[in-house]
Amino acid sequence: MKIQKQIPVTAYKASGFIGKYQQLVRETVIPYQHSVLWDKAPDTEKSHVAANFINAGKALRGEDTADGFYGMVFQDSDAAKWLEAAAYSLAVHPDENLEKQADELIELIAAAQDKDGYLNTYFTVKDTEKRWTNLLEGHELYCSGHMIEAACAYYEATGKKTLLDVASRNAECIYNRFVVQDIKGWPGHPEIELALLKLYRLTGNEHFLILSKKFIDERGTDPTFYAHEAEKRDWTVWGCDPWDNDYRQSGKPVREQSEATGHAVRAVYLYTGMADLASETDDKELLEACRRLWNNIVQKKMYITGGIGSTVIGEAFTVDYDLPPDTAYSETCAAIGLLFFGGRMLENEINGEYGDVMELAFYNTVLAGMQLDGKRFFYVNPLEIDMGISGTACTHRHDLPVRPKWYACACCPPNVARLIGSIGAYAYGESADTSYCHLFAAGSVRFSNGMALECTTDYPYDMTVKYKVSGNGKLAVRIPAWSRSFAISVNGADFSQAPENGYVYIEVNGNADIKFVFDGTPSFVRASCKVPRLAGMTALTRGPLVYCFEGTDNGRVSELRIDRSSAPEVGEYDPNLLGGTVKLTAKAERITDCGGLYTSEPEQCTPCEAVAVPYYTWGNRGENEMRVWMNIC
Amino acid sequence: MKIQKQIPVTAYKASGFIGKYQQLVRETVIPYQHSVLWDKAPDTEKSHVAANFINAGKALRGEDTADGFYGMVFQDSDAAKWLEAAAYSLAVHPDENLEKQADELIELIAAAQDKDGYLNTYFTVKDTEKRWTNLLEGHELYCSGHMIEAACAYYEATGKKTLLDVASRNAECIYNRFVVQDIKGWPGHPEIELALLKLYRLTGNEHFLILSKKFIDERGTDPTFYAHEAEKRDWTVWGCDPWDNDYRQSGKPVREQSEATGHAVRAVYLYTGMADLASETDDKELLEACRRLWNNIVQKKMYITGGIGSTVIGEAFTVDYDLPPDTAYSETCAAIGLLFFGGRMLENEINGEYGDVMELAFYNTVLAGMQLDGKRFFYVNPLEIDMGISGTACTHRHDLPVRPKWYACACCPPNVARLIGSIGAYAYGESADTSYCHLFAAGSVRFSNGMALECTTDYPYDMTVKYKVSGNGKLAVRIPAWSRSFAISVNGADFSQAPENGYVYIEVNGNADIKFVFDGTPSFVRASCKVPRLAGMTALTRGPLVYCFEGTDNGRVSELRIDRSSAPEVGEYDPNLLGGTVKLTAKAERITDCGGLYTSEPEQCTPCEAVAVPYYTWGNRGENEMRVWMNIC
């Protein structure tokens, strides 16, 4: 049983920092991404997503498919993620034109669904004989998962059932194959597990719970599965090694897993589904596995920015404590998935650490994934940019100093859009008698337990968070671990309570004005000596924000050494700087004789100031150096 | 004209440190490698080198080739490098059994040569039709180059002409194709250029000078050359990209090149040939290109250990200042090639920097390539080993914490053997009136200008070098850049001279006892801030030796911060430690609360000592951590 559950996206209306981001998504990201789906965006790589659905419909009707299929094997998921983002926007901000665009796309999708419920343009256009023959790489279940998520979101936002029916028929088709016919198999790229649970909750159809559980339970029970599957076919998508089970989290049954391995996005999507299933079915063994995997990530494999998956080789986790800042992969989608995972863990147990990590991932890696104007995106979120090396050396080609426009593989931009649109569900939760504030998000919330609140805050820049609460029940608020002290007042009176697992609980009867003041003093953070690349260095944080040092403010950043003995100065909030931000200024020294390649001459240093800006704002002022981890003096 | 030239290998008899290494090569490495060539070494990967020659002979005689060809396309070069190493050993240490083994192998090689002089077992056994169709990857010219070097060495050592005749016929066959028939082409892997110049000097046959010059002059004149070659054939060895000209230093004519690019070994073998040709033909333009390429390497692309080629991706140079210690490639063979290059530059111009770099490469990377017992070898010479990451993470799989035995690609071990055997030619040089000491190598030398010397020294551990010189002429001795001061005495009397381009010159008439005392004070060395990975760190050196900190002596090395303000303590020479060495002990502090992944708690430190051993001795006491570059406090 879920001890508390996420609120529906429709229940939160954002203002403040989050509101501004939702507006950006609504006004810029969603329209732009729509034009991409229809290949109408100028100077942008061809997407062909809408055309693929049109052609799949034609193929099913026996018509000429003209220009056929184009794009990645998972190209359909771009449409689904855009629809999901559009749905979240419509849920709180009706827009006739957007709804018309969505309905139009949904019509194409419905027309591309086969009689038996099968839905995938790659296999429908290219070769229907190849359906279900390559779970390793074919991404059919992954695409279905995203379409199911979109369908749930669109139904919740608009009440329209067309896409929900498409998704349900598709899920029944999959249920028929894997449960009724009992064919062995699990997704090469997890995603459908978590989606089916949403669909189950929305429709009440137990097939979808059973199917999700089947994929999770069967996963990793047969290490030869993919290899045998590969033997039976004469084609591949990418030539993936079917024996590399760790890469797709199927080296052993999920309940026996303790190490986060392989492709980071797959991993956290799987763990999200596992955590959701654990609370849905009271599965303690599964929850225990989730805890182990969570701990392995956040204690040994996570960047300070909440980014995960440190290597470009397979976009994957490597080994414990291997967290290079300059060659980081730290995919935007993986940080999003980590946030999903944390949100589902909170439905199993209340623990402030989940929210701590979720806000770290959100305010740093997820937001860094998008340019401040919403027009360009990072997949890869390095913690260090070295001019002449990053983006250039063959080992650093993925670590770009500025965000590119749109990728052939366009997974991250629509993922950022749908997360920002649905962040309310992660910020707020509810049980019969308690309303939860996991993240600090300005705006209004209606809880289904009858409570409601209005949150006013300039978080993450101001650490005061005010709640005007109405109703009867408890308000549970996370006390972030970064805050060394905090003060609470209820209706103007001091309120004191030691946090329990990172939360304080305040009884509300009728109406209450509740104020939290957290500690906004910047902190110098160090990494464990077990992280060889970060030993002896420092990072600078304030609240949930990790800061970084850019060349624009500092000249050559590798010449700087930070003096941790004096407190950094906190600047005034500057609405005109980087979309509105607060600079930090630290005492430092600069090595002034950069000299030859190697020298034994003692170095010349001069005292100076080092200016830091939030990591999520980096790379918005042209190409320049950037460092999160700094040398110290 | 060569302003001075390398002495013949036969003219130097080693003692001291070099003598000990030559003995190790003679007694352990050469016999072991011989057993490998014949597939008689236990627990070692199959080499099949001798069998390939036997089978090539059979193929030419129309006999059944039994088990055919096995190994890399350049497998023949292992035989050549072993013969070259054996020759250098025989040159100064006659050994009937070894000479018999060499003669036996030479007979097989001679029998494997085709009527027209063609010599390559891969193409002779597998498919003679494919000869000369893949200069990009086929390595025929590379293998011929090594055989020519072996032939020259064996003739000089023994006076026996069989292999020299084989090599000359092979070179004439190549001359016929590329010069007489004027077919366009240059080696995908340079090596033959430098070898042909040796053969030219030994035989006086101008064809070989012309052929070497043709390969060097034509290289890079047509960027489409390899691509057109690839179009004409239906096979590849590795599927190399024929358009990646920079990888094989043929993006533009060599005289226009300024950047060391691509595969590091290929690069320095090419530059060695270029530098040799420049002095041989008084080619100032070519010398200028060599200077640019040398400077690019030693000012921007060289590890402090003299290692080059920082990435495993293609065993290649990357971009300027990209010198990661933990993911370093720094191939042993590339350091050997850099030493070759420096030696040939010294034949163009006297400059102490060449010798400085040569001894850096020799005493650090080249010697580190071999286990102290001569039985195991590193290809890859990382400057940092992190337990649990190095050799394990997919990004660090090439950086092994202990030396493996023998590789399928066995280029480095015999290369180390032949370099140690011929180091005298790099240590000493001669002109009509001057004898040169470029490196400090104990032993006796007979110069062809009539001078002779006996060098006594415990270098690289004792910085006193004594020369007992006889004859008439000048003795030119390099003053190493690492020595902050030095003292010279001639026949007991102080001698003072400011070095000219890094050398001092002492007139000798009859006999002289000359003593140099260099400064053996350890130095803390820092890298330029332009090297982002090394900014703010320190290395420790003494004389030509770079030191490193191993886990065996220090526990977790990443916990340590070195205090550069106090002088390191120089230990006593310990004959029982790591083959005889001197430890250095530096003041340091240790972070004692390694803690969680990230923390803002101030760290606890305790003063301690950090013990360093020479880099070349690392990894001889089992798996453990190692660092050259240390954090500072």
PDB file of C-alpha atoms in Angstrom, chain B residues 451-627:
ATOM      1  CA  MET B 451      89.013   9.047 -28.495  1.00  0.00           C
ATOM      2  CA  ALA B 452      87.858   6.616 -25.848  1.00  0.00           C
ATOM      3  CA  LEU B 453      86.304   6.936 -22.404  1.00  0.00           C
ATOM      4  CA  GLU B 454      85.429   5.028 -19.328  1.00  0.00           C
ATOM      5  CA  CYS B 455      82.343   6.358 -17.549  1.00  0.00           C
ATOM      6  CA  THR B 456      81.856   5.535 -13.880  1.00  0.00           C
ATOM      7  CA  THR B 457      78.630   6.494 -12.184  1.00  0.00           C
ATOM      8  CA  ASP B 458      75.795   5.223 -10.036  1.00  0.00           C
ATOM      9  CA  TYR B 459      73.437   7.345 -12.064  1.00  0.00           C
ATOM     10  CA  PRO B 460      70.437   7.759 -11.918  1.00  0.00           C
ATOM     11  CA  TYR B 461      70.759   7.453  -8.113  1.00  0.00           C
ATOM     12  CA  ASP B 462      74.073   9.186  -7.602  1.00  0.00           C
ATOM     13  CA  MET B 463      74.550  12.386  -9.512  1.00  0.00           C
ATOM     14  CA  THR B 464      78.337  12.136  -9.776  1.00  0.00           C
ATOM     15  CA  VAL B 465      79.553  11.098 -13.228  1.00  0.00           C
ATOM     16  CA  LYS B 466      83.252  10.448 -13.831  1.00  0.00           C
ATOM     17  CA  TYR B 467      84.911  10.144 -17.220  1.00  0.00           C
ATOM     18  CA  LYS B 468      88.384   8.801 -17.799  1.00  0.00           C
ATOM     19  CA  VAL B 469      89.058  10.049 -21.303  1.00  0.00           C
ATOM     20  CA  SER B 470      91.869   9.322 -23.704  1.00  0.00           C
ATOM     21  CA  GLY B 471      92.681  10.731 -27.103  1.00  0.00           C
ATOM     22  CA  ASN B 472      92.705  14.168 -28.602  1.00  0.00           C
ATOM     23  CA  GLY B 473      89.611  16.234 -29.117  1.00  0.00           C
ATOM     24  CA  LYS B 474      86.699  17.690 -27.246  1.00  0.00           C
ATOM     25  CA  LEU B 475      84.451  15.943 -24.805  1.00  0.00           C
ATOM     26  CA  ALA B 476      80.932  17.447 -24.984  1.00  0.00           C
ATOM     27  CA  VAL B 477      78.723  16.640 -22.027  1.00  0.00           C
ATOM     28  CA  ARG B 478      75.062  17.504 -21.642  1.00  0.00           C
ATOM     29  CA  ILE B 479      74.155  19.487 -18.538  1.00  0.00           C
ATOM     30  CA  PRO B 480      70.676  18.247 -17.663  1.00  0.00           C
ATOM     31  CA  ALA B 481      68.045  20.947 -17.252  1.00  0.00           C
ATOM     32  CA  TRP B 482      66.834  19.390 -13.995  1.00  0.00           C
ATOM     33  CA  SER B 483      70.179  20.104 -12.305  1.00  0.00           C
ATOM     34  CA  ARG B 484      69.936  23.532 -10.700  1.00  0.00           C
ATOM     35  CA  SER B 485      73.677  23.711 -10.323  1.00  0.00           C
ATOM     36  CA  PHE B 486      76.645  21.581 -11.262  1.00  0.00           C
ATOM     37  CA  ALA B 487      80.356  21.322 -10.677  1.00  0.00           C
ATOM     38  CA  ILE B 488      83.023  20.058 -13.043  1.00  0.00           C
ATOM     39  CA  SER B 489      86.583  19.117 -12.325  1.00  0.00           C
ATOM     40  CA  VAL B 490      89.235  18.216 -14.846  1.00  0.00           C
ATOM     41  CA  ASN B 491      92.180  16.277 -13.497  1.00  0.00           C
ATOM     42  CA  GLY B 492      91.176  17.381 -10.033  1.00  0.00           C
ATOM     43  CA  ALA B 493      90.966  21.075 -10.845  1.00  0.00           C
ATOM     44  CA  ASP B 494      87.754  23.016 -10.927  1.00  0.00           C
ATOM     45  CA  PHE B 495      86.542  23.713 -14.387  1.00  0.00           C
ATOM     46  CA  SER B 496      84.032  26.369 -15.141  1.00  0.00           C
ATOM     47  CA  GLN B 497      82.076  26.864 -18.318  1.00  0.00           C
ATOM     48  CA  ALA B 498      78.602  28.130 -19.034  1.00  0.00           C
ATOM     49  CA  PRO B 499      76.735  25.524 -21.006  1.00  0.00           C
ATOM     50  CA  GLU B 500      76.114  26.312 -24.658  1.00  0.00           C
ATOM     51  CA  ASN B 501      72.740  24.949 -25.752  1.00  0.00           C
ATOM     52  CA  GLY B 502      72.894  22.678 -22.749  1.00  0.00           C
ATOM     53  CA  TYR B 503      76.404  21.275 -23.332  1.00  0.00           C
ATOM     54  CA  VAL B 504      79.843  21.979 -21.954  1.00  0.00           C
ATOM     55  CA  TYR B 505      82.916  21.252 -24.030  1.00  0.00           C
ATOM     56  CA  ILE B 506      86.234  20.131 -22.541  1.00  0.00           C
ATOM     57  CA  GLU B 507      89.428  19.852 -24.541  1.00  0.00           C
ATOM     58  CA  VAL B 508      91.285  16.592 -24.018  1.00  0.00           C
ATOM     59  CA  ASN B 509      94.859  16.086 -25.064  1.00  0.00           C
ATOM     60  CA  GLY B 510      96.059  12.648 -24.174  1.00  0.00           C
ATOM     61  CA  ASN B 511      94.360  11.641 -20.951  1.00  0.00           C
ATOM     62  CA  ALA B 512      91.951  13.388 -18.622  1.00  0.00           C
ATOM     63  CA  ASP B 513      89.968  12.580 -15.520  1.00  0.00           C
ATOM     64  CA  ILE B 514      86.767  14.570 -15.711  1.00  0.00           C
ATOM     65  CA  LYS B 515      84.140  14.670 -13.031  1.00  0.00           C
ATOM     66  CA  PHE B 516      80.624  16.098 -13.104  1.00  0.00           C
ATOM     67  CA  VAL B 517      78.574  16.557  -9.975  1.00  0.00           C
ATOM     68  CA  PHE B 518      74.953  17.375 -10.609  1.00  0.00           C
ATOM     69  CA  ASP B 519      72.345  18.496  -8.140  1.00  0.00           C
ATOM     70  CA  GLY B 520      70.411  15.541  -6.747  1.00  0.00           C
ATOM     71  CA  THR B 521      68.020  17.602  -4.652  1.00  0.00           C
ATOM     72  CA  PRO B 522      64.466  16.404  -5.233  1.00  0.00           C
ATOM     73  CA  SER B 523      62.110  18.838  -6.924  1.00  0.00           C
ATOM     74  CA  PHE B 524      58.414  19.405  -6.668  1.00  0.00           C
ATOM     75  CA  VAL B 525      57.222  19.906 -10.203  1.00  0.00           C
ATOM     76  CA  ARG B 526      53.978  21.499 -11.290  1.00  0.00           C
ATOM     77  CA  ALA B 527      52.226  21.450 -14.615  1.00  0.00           C
ATOM     78  CA  SER B 528      50.998  24.451 -16.528  1.00  0.00           C
ATOM     79  CA  CYS B 529      47.490  25.631 -15.645  1.00  0.00           C
ATOM     80  CA  LYS B 530      46.761  24.971 -19.278  1.00  0.00           C
ATOM     81  CA  VAL B 531      46.703  21.269 -18.392  1.00  0.00           C
ATOM     82  CA  PRO B 532      43.303  21.133 -16.694  1.00  0.00           C
ATOM     83  CA  ARG B 533      43.797  17.689 -15.245  1.00  0.00           C
ATOM     84  CA  LEU B 534      47.033  18.595 -13.479  1.00  0.00           C
ATOM     85  CA  ALA B 535      46.363  22.155 -12.388  1.00  0.00           C
ATOM     86  CA  GLY B 536      46.974  22.610  -8.668  1.00  0.00           C
ATOM     87  CA  MET B 537      48.832  19.321  -8.231  1.00  0.00           C
ATOM     88  CA  THR B 538      52.444  18.382  -7.709  1.00  0.00           C
ATOM     89  CA  ALA B 539      54.813  15.694  -8.870  1.00  0.00           C
ATOM     90  CA  LEU B 540      58.105  14.766  -7.255  1.00  0.00           C
ATOM     91  CA  THR B 541      61.303  14.211  -9.208  1.00  0.00           C
ATOM     92  CA  ARG B 542      64.948  13.612  -8.524  1.00  0.00           C
ATOM     93  CA  GLY B 543      67.457  13.787 -11.339  1.00  0.00           C
ATOM     94  CA  PRO B 544      65.890  12.170 -14.367  1.00  0.00           C
ATOM     95  CA  LEU B 545      63.585  10.060 -12.234  1.00  0.00           C
ATOM     96  CA  VAL B 546      59.929  10.870 -11.781  1.00  0.00           C
ATOM     97  CA  TYR B 547      58.690   9.468  -8.496  1.00  0.00           C
ATOM     98  CA  CYS B 548      55.281   8.057  -7.626  1.00  0.00           C
ATOM     99  CA  PHE B 549      53.333   7.249  -4.478  1.00  0.00           C
ATOM    100  CA  GLU B 550      52.099   3.686  -4.147  1.00  0.00           C
ATOM    101  CA  GLY B 551      49.468   2.227  -1.850  1.00  0.00           C
ATOM    102  CA  THR B 552      51.972  -0.324  -0.559  1.00  0.00           C
ATOM    103  CA  ASP B 553      53.947   2.449   1.102  1.00  0.00           C
ATOM    104  CA  ASN B 554      51.159   4.904   1.814  1.00  0.00           C
ATOM    105  CA  GLY B 555      47.745   3.304   2.187  1.00  0.00           C
ATOM    106  CA  ARG B 556      45.076   5.212   0.295  1.00  0.00           C
ATOM    107  CA  VAL B 557      47.033   7.701  -1.768  1.00  0.00           C
ATOM    108  CA  SER B 558      44.063   9.920  -2.608  1.00  0.00           C
ATOM    109  CA  GLU B 559      43.806  10.810   1.095  1.00  0.00           C
ATOM    110  CA  LEU B 560      47.215  12.454   0.981  1.00  0.00           C
ATOM    111  CA  ARG B 561      48.122  16.059   0.355  1.00  0.00           C
ATOM    112  CA  ILE B 562      51.764  16.891  -0.134  1.00  0.00           C
ATOM    113  CA  ASP B 563      53.370  19.775   1.714  1.00  0.00           C
ATOM    114  CA  ARG B 564      55.658  21.401  -0.809  1.00  0.00           C
ATOM    115  CA  SER B 565      57.073  23.868   1.667  1.00  0.00           C
ATOM    116  CA  SER B 566      59.523  21.425   3.226  1.00  0.00           C
ATOM    117  CA  ALA B 567      62.208  19.569   1.337  1.00  0.00           C
ATOM    118  CA  PRO B 568      61.675  15.852   0.781  1.00  0.00           C
ATOM    119  CA  GLU B 569      64.098  13.549   2.508  1.00  0.00           C
ATOM    120  CA  VAL B 570      66.341  11.473   0.261  1.00  0.00           C
ATOM    121  CA  GLY B 571      66.716   7.921   1.510  1.00  0.00           C
ATOM    122  CA  GLU B 572      69.813   5.757   1.419  1.00  0.00           C
ATOM    123  CA  TYR B 573      70.289   3.666  -1.689  1.00  0.00           C
ATOM    124  CA  ASP B 574      68.721   0.318  -0.785  1.00  0.00           C
ATOM    125  CA  PRO B 575      70.042  -2.502  -2.978  1.00  0.00           C
ATOM    126  CA  ASN B 576      67.278  -4.801  -1.792  1.00  0.00           C
ATOM    127  CA  LEU B 577      64.366  -2.529  -2.542  1.00  0.00           C
ATOM    128  CA  LEU B 578      62.785  -2.738  -5.982  1.00  0.00           C
ATOM    129  CA  GLY B 579      65.962  -3.877  -7.697  1.00  0.00           C
ATOM    130  CA  GLY B 580      67.979  -1.246  -5.873  1.00  0.00           C
ATOM    131  CA  THR B 581      66.535   2.185  -5.391  1.00  0.00           C
ATOM    132  CA  VAL B 582      66.305   5.352  -3.321  1.00  0.00           C
ATOM    133  CA  LYS B 583      63.063   6.320  -1.609  1.00  0.00           C
ATOM    134  CA  LEU B 584      61.974   9.886  -1.135  1.00  0.00           C
ATOM    135  CA  THR B 585      59.876  10.943   1.835  1.00  0.00           C
ATOM    136  CA  ALA B 586      57.779  14.092   1.717  1.00  0.00           C
ATOM    137  CA  LYS B 587      55.881  15.861   4.457  1.00  0.00           C
ATOM    138  CA  ALA B 588      52.167  15.499   3.900  1.00  0.00           C
ATOM    139  CA  GLU B 589      48.792  15.482   5.564  1.00  0.00           C
ATOM    140  CA  ARG B 590      46.198  12.776   5.435  1.00  0.00           C
ATOM    141  CA  ILE B 591      42.450  13.369   5.341  1.00  0.00           C
ATOM    142  CA  THR B 592      41.249  11.024   8.038  1.00  0.00           C
ATOM    143  CA  ASP B 593      37.470  11.350   7.632  1.00  0.00           C
ATOM    144  CA  CYS B 594      36.965  10.032   4.168  1.00  0.00           C
ATOM    145  CA  GLY B 595      33.253  10.099   4.875  1.00  0.00           C
ATOM    146  CA  GLY B 596      30.223   9.885   2.626  1.00  0.00           C
ATOM    147  CA  LEU B 597      30.116  10.703  -1.050  1.00  0.00           C
ATOM    148  CA  TYR B 598      29.656  14.452  -0.471  1.00  0.00           C
ATOM    149  CA  THR B 599      29.831  16.419   2.724  1.00  0.00           C
ATOM    150  CA  SER B 600      30.103  20.022   3.800  1.00  0.00           C
ATOM    151  CA  GLU B 601      31.693  19.058   7.109  1.00  0.00           C
ATOM    152  CA  PRO B 602      35.233  20.490   7.387  1.00  0.00           C
ATOM    153  CA  GLU B 603      37.726  17.736   6.910  1.00  0.00           C
ATOM    154  CA  GLN B 604      39.959  16.265   9.576  1.00  0.00           C
ATOM    155  CA  CYS B 605      43.612  16.078   8.626  1.00  0.00           C
ATOM    156  CA  THR B 606      46.625  14.658  10.355  1.00  0.00           C
ATOM    157  CA  PRO B 607      50.278  15.295   9.496  1.00  0.00           C
ATOM    158  CA  CYS B 608      52.091  12.330   8.020  1.00  0.00           C
ATOM    159  CA  GLU B 609      54.860  11.314   5.706  1.00  0.00           C
ATOM    160  CA  ALA B 610      54.362  10.252   2.131  1.00  0.00           C
ATOM    161  CA  VAL B 611      56.833   7.807   0.650  1.00  0.00           C
ATOM    162  CA  ALA B 612      57.690   7.889  -3.040  1.00  0.00           C
ATOM    163  CA  VAL B 613      59.515   5.391  -5.231  1.00  0.00           C
ATOM    164  CA  PRO B 614      60.712   5.861  -8.802  1.00  0.00           C
ATOM    165  CA  TYR B 615      57.912   5.580 -11.328  1.00  0.00           C
ATOM    166  CA  TYR B 616      59.764   2.923 -13.293  1.00  0.00           C
ATOM    167  CA  THR B 617      59.568   0.590 -10.283  1.00  0.00           C
ATOM    168  CA  TRP B 618      55.795   0.888  -9.754  1.00  0.00           C
ATOM    169  CA  GLY B 619      53.524  -2.117  -9.873  1.00  0.00           C
ATOM    170  CA  ASN B 620      56.253  -4.523  -8.808  1.00  0.00           C
ATOM    171  CA  ARG B 621      54.719  -5.284  -5.397  1.00  0.00           C
ATOM    172  CA  GLY B 622      51.284  -6.489  -6.409  1.00  0.00           C
ATOM    173  CA  GLU B 623      48.108  -4.599  -7.159  1.00  0.00           C
ATOM    174  CA  ASN B 624      47.900  -1.267  -5.428  1.00  0.00           C
ATOM    175  CA  GLU B 625      47.080   2.377  -5.829  1.00  0.00           C
ATOM    176  CA  MET B 626      49.618   4.649  -7.490  1.00  0.00           C
ATOM    177  CA  ARG B 627      49.870   8.352  -8.208  1.00  0.00           C
TER     178      ARG B 627
END
